[in-house]
mmCIF file of C-alpha atoms in Angstrom:
data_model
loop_
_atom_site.group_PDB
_atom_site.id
_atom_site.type_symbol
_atom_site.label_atom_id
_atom_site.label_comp_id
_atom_site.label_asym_id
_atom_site.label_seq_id
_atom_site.Cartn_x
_atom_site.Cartn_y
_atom_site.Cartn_z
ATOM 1 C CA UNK A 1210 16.052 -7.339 4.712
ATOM 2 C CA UNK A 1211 12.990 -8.508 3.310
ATOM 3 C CA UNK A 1212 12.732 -8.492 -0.424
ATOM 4 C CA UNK A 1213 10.055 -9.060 -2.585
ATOM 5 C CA UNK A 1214 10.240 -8.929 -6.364
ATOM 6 C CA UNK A 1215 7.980 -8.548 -9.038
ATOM 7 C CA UNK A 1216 8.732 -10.164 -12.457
ATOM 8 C CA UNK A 1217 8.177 -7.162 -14.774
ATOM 9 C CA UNK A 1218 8.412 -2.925 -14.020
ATOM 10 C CA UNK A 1219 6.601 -2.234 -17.428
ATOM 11 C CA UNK A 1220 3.981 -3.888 -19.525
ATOM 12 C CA UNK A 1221 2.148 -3.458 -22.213
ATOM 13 C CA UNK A 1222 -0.124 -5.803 -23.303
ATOM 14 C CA UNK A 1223 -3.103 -6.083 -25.498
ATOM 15 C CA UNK A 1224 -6.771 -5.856 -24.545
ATOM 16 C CA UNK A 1225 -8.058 -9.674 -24.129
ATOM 17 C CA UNK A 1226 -4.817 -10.651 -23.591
ATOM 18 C CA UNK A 1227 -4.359 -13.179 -20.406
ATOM 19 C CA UNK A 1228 -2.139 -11.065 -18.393
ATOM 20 C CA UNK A 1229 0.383 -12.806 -15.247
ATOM 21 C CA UNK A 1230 1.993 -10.715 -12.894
ATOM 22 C CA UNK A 1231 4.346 -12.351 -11.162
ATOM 23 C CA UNK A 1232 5.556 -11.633 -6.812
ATOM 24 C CA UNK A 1233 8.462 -13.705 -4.742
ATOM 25 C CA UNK A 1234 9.321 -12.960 -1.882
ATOM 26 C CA UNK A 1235 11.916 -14.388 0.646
ATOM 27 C CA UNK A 1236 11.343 -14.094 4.004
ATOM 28 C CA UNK A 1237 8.971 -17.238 4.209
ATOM 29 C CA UNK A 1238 6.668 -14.798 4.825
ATOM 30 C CA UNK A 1239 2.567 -16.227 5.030
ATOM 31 C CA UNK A 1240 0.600 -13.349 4.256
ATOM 32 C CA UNK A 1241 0.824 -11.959 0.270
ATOM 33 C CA UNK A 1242 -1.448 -9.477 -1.231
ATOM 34 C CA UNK A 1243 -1.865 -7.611 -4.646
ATOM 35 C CA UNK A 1244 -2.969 -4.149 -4.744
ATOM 36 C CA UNK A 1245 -3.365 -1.974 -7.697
ATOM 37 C CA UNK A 1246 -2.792 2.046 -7.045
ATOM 38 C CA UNK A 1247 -4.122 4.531 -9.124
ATOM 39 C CA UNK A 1248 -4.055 8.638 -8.838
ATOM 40 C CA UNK A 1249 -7.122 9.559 -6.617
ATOM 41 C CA UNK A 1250 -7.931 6.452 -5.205
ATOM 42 C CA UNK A 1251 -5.028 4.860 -3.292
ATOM 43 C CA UNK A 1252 -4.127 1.377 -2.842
ATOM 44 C CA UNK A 1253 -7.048 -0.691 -3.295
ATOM 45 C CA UNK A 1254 -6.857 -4.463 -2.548
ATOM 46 C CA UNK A 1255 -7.558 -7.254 -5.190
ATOM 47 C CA UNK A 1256 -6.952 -10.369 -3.782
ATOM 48 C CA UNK A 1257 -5.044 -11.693 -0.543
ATOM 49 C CA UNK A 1258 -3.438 -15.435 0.522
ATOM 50 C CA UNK A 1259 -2.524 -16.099 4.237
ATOM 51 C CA UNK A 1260 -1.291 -19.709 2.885
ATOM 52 C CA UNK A 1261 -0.338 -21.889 0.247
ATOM 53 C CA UNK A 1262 -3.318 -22.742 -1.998
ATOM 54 C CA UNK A 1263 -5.493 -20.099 -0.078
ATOM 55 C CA UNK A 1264 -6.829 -17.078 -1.757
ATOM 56 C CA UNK A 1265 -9.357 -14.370 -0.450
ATOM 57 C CA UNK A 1266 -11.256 -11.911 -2.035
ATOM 58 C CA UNK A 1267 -9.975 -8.253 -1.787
ATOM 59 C CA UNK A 1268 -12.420 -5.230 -2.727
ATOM 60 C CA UNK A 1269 -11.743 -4.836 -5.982
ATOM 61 C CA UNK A 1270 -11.682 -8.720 -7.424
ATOM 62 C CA UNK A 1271 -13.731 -9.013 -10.536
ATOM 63 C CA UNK A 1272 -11.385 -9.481 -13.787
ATOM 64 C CA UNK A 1273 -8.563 -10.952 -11.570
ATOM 65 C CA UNK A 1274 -7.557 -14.066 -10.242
ATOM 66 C CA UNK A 1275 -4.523 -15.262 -8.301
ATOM 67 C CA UNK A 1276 -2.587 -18.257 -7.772
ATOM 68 C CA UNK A 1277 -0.123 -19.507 -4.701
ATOM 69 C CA UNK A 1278 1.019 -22.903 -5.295
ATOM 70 C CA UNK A 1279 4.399 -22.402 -3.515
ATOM 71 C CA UNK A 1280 4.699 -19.977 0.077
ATOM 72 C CA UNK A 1281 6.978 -17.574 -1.671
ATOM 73 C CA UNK A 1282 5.416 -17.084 -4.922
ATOM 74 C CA UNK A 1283 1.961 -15.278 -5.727
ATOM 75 C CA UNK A 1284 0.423 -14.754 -9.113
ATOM 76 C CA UNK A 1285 -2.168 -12.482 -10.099
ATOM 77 C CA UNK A 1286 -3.512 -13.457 -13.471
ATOM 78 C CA UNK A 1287 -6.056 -11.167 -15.606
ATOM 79 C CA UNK A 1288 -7.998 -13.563 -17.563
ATOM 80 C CA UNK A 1289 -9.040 -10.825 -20.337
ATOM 81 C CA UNK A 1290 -7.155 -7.664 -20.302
ATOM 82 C CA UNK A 1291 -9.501 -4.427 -20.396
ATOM 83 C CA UNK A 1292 -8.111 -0.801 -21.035
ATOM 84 C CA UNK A 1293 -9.576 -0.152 -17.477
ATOM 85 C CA UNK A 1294 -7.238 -2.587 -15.788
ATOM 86 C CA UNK A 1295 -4.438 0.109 -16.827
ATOM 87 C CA UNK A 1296 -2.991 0.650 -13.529
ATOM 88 C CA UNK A 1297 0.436 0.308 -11.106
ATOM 89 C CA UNK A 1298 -0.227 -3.200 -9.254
ATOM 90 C CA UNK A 1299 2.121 -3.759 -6.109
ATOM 91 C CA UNK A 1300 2.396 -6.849 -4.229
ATOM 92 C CA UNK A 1301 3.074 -7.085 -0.618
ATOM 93 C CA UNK A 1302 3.777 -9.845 1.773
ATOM 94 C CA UNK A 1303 3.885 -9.860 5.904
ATOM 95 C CA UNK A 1304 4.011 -12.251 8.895
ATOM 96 C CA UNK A 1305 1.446 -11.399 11.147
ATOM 97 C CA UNK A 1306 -0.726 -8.882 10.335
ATOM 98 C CA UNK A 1307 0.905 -5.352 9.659
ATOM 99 C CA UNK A 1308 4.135 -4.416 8.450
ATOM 100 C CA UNK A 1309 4.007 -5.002 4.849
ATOM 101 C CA UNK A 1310 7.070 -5.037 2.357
ATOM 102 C CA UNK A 1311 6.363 -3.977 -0.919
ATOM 103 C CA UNK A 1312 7.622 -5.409 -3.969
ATOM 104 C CA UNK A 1313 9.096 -2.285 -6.760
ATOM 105 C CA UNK A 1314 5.435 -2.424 -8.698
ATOM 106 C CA UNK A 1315 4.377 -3.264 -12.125
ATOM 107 C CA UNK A 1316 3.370 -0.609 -14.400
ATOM 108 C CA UNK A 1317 0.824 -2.277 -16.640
ATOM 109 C CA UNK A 1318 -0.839 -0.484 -19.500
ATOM 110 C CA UNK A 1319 -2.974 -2.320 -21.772
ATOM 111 C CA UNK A 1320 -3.953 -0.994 -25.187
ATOM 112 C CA UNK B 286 -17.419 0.198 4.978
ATOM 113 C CA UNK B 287 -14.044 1.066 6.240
ATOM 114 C CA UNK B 288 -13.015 4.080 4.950
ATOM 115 C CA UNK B 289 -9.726 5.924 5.508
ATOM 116 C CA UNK B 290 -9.088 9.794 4.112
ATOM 117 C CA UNK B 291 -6.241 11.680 3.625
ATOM 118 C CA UNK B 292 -5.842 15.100 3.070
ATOM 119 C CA UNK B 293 -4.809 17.106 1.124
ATOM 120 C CA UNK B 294 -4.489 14.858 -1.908
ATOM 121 C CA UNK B 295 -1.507 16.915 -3.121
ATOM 122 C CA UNK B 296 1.123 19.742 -1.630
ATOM 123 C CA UNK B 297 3.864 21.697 -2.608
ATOM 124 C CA UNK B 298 5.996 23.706 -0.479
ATOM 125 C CA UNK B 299 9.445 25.352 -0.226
ATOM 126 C CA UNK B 300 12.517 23.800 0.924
ATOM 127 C CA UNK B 301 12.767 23.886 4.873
ATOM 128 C CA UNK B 302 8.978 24.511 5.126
ATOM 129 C CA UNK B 303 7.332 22.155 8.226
ATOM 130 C CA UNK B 304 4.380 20.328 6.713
ATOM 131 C CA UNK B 305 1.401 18.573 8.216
ATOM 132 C CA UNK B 306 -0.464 15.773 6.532
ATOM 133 C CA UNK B 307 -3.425 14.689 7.763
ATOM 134 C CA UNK B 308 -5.009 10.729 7.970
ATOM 135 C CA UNK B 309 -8.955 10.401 9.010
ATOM 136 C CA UNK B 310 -10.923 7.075 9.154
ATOM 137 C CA UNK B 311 -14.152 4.691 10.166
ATOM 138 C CA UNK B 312 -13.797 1.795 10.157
ATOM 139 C CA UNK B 313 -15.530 -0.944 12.306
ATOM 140 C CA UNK B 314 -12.899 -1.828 14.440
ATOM 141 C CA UNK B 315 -9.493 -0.347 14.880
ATOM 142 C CA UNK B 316 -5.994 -2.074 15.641
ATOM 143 C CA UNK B 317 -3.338 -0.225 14.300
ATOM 144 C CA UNK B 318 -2.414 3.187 11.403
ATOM 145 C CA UNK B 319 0.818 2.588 9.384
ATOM 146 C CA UNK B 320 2.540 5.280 7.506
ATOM 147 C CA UNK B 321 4.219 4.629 4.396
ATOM 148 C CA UNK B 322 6.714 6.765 2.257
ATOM 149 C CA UNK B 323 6.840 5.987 -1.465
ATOM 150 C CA UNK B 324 8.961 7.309 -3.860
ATOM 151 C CA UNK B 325 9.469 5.906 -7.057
ATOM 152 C CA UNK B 326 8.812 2.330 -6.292
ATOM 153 C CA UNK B 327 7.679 0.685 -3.236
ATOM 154 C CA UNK B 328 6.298 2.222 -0.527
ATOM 155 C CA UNK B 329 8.775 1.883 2.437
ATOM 156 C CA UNK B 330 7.384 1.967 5.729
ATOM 157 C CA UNK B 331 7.612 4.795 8.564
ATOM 158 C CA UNK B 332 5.592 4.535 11.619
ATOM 159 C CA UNK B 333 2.686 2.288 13.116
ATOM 160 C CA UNK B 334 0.572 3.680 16.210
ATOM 161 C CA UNK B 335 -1.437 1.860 18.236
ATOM 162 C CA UNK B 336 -2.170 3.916 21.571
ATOM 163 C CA UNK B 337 -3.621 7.707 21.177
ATOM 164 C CA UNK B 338 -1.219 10.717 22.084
ATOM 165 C CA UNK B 339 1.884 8.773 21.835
ATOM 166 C CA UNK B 340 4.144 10.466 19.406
ATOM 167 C CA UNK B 341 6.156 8.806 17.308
ATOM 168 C CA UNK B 342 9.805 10.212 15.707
ATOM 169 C CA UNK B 343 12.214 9.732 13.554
ATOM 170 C CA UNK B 344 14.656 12.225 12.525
ATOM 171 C CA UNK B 345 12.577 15.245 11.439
ATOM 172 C CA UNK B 346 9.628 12.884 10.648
ATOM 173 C CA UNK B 347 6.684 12.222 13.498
ATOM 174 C CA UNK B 348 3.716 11.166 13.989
ATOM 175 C CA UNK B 349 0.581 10.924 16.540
ATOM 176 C CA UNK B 350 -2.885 9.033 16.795
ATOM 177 C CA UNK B 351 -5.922 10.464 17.974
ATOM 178 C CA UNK B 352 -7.960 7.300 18.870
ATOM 179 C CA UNK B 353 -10.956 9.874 20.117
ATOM 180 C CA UNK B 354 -11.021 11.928 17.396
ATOM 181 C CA UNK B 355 -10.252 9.307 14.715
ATOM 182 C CA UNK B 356 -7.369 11.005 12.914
ATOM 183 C CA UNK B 357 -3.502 10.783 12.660
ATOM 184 C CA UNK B 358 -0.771 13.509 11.526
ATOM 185 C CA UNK B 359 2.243 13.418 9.666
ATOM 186 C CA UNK B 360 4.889 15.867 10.653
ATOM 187 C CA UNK B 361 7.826 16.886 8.610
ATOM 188 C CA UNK B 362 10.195 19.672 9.780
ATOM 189 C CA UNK B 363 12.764 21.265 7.417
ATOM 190 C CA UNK B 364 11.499 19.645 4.421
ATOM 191 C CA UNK B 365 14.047 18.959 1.987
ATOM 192 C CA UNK B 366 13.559 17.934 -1.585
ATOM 193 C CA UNK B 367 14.286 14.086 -0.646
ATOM 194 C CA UNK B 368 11.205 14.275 1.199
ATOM 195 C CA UNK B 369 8.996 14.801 -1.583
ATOM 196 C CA UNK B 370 6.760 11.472 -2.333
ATOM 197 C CA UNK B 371 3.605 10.137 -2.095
ATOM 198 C CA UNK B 372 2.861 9.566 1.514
ATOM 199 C CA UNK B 373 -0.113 6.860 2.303
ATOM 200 C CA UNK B 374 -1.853 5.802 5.254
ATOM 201 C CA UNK B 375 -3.395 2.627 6.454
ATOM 202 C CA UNK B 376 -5.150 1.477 9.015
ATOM 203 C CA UNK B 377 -4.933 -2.271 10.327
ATOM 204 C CA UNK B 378 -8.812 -3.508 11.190
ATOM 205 C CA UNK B 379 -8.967 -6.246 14.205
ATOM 206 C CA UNK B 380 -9.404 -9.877 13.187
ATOM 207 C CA UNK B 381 -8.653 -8.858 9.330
ATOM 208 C CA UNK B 382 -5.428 -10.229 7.772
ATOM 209 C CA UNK B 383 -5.443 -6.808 5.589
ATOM 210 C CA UNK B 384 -5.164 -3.144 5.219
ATOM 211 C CA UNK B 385 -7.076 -0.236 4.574
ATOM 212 C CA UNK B 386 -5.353 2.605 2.268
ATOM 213 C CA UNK B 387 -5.964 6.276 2.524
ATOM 214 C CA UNK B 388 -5.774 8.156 -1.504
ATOM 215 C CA UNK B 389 -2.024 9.273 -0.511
ATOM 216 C CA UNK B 390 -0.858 12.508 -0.597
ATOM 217 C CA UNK B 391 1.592 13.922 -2.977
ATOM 218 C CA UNK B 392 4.146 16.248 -1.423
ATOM 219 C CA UNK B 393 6.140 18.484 -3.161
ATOM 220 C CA UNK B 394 9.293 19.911 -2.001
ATOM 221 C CA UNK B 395 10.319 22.589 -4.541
ATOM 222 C CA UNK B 396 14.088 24.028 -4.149
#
């Protein structure tokens, strides 16, 4: 099976702290995303990469940005912490275009 | 903007009830809706539907598309408390490498 991990379940970090949450997965998979889910609103997309050093904008990018220097890995860095970035961020990956496996999420709350 | 809705937000029911969740959208141009199951961690995945009136099964789970009408149901039969999770839909938009997310909807199977 698929697996894709993420680094860390729980976090707690400061506010204006710079923030990395770390996804692997490895299935050689192209397509990674990072999504952050909170109650009300779903999964809401933050940033995508169908390759290696390629990176597009999800809906919700501002305060984030990601980084794929190897196929398996992708990074989703928060340059400044805010209390509003308090949220459960889950990273996916797929070949093709559907199907997604889900990483275990991160639980990040920031204080 | 794409938008996909999913109602209601939350349910609770009794052990061996038969519940029906229900999965609208618009967006601009349809491929696919995915199902997902998610308990504690990461959302697993359940069904994807493509054509309208097909259903889809598994077990006591199905599912069917209305491509007309713009909506897809979730059906559980004799719900047992393993069922209970956060169900959330997607939909798959043509030519996009990504997904659209529904709020989810938190069931509740009480003993």
């Amino acid at each position: 099976d698929v697996k894709v991990t993420q680094s860390s379940r729980y976090l707690v970090k400061r506010t204006g702290e710079k923030v990395f949450l770390e996804c692997v997965q490895d299935m050689d998979h192209e397509n990674m995303f990072w999504y952050r889910q909170d109650p009300g609103l779903g999964l809401r997309l933050i940033y995508f990469s169908y390759d290696v050093k390629m990176k597009e904008k999800g809906d919700i990018p501002e305060g984030y940005s990601v980084s794929r220097e190897k196929k398996e890995r992708f990074s989703l860095i928060l340059e400044s912490a805010s209390t509003n970035q308090t949220s459960m961020y889950l990273c996916a990956s797929s070949v093709g275009t559907t199907r997604y496996t889900f990483g275990s999420g991160t639980r990040l709350t920031v204080v | 903007e794409d938008k996909v809705v999913q109602s209601p937000l939350s349910l609770v029911v009794h052990e061996g009830d038969t519940v029906t969740l229900n999965c609208s959208y618009e967006v601009t141009n349809f491929r696919s809706l995915l199902w997902y199951k998610q308990e504690k961690k990461a959302p697993t995945f359940l069904f994807m539907l493509t054509s309208s009136g097909i259903e889809k099964k598994s077990g006591r789970l199905s599912s069917i598309l209305d491509k007309k009408e713009l909506f897809s149901i979730l059906n559980i039969t004799a719900t047992q408390t393993g069922d209970s999770a956060v169900y959330l839909c997607a939909v798959h938009i043509q030519g996009a490498q990504k997904l659209v997310f529904g709020q989810g909807t938190r069931l509740t199977i009480n003993p």
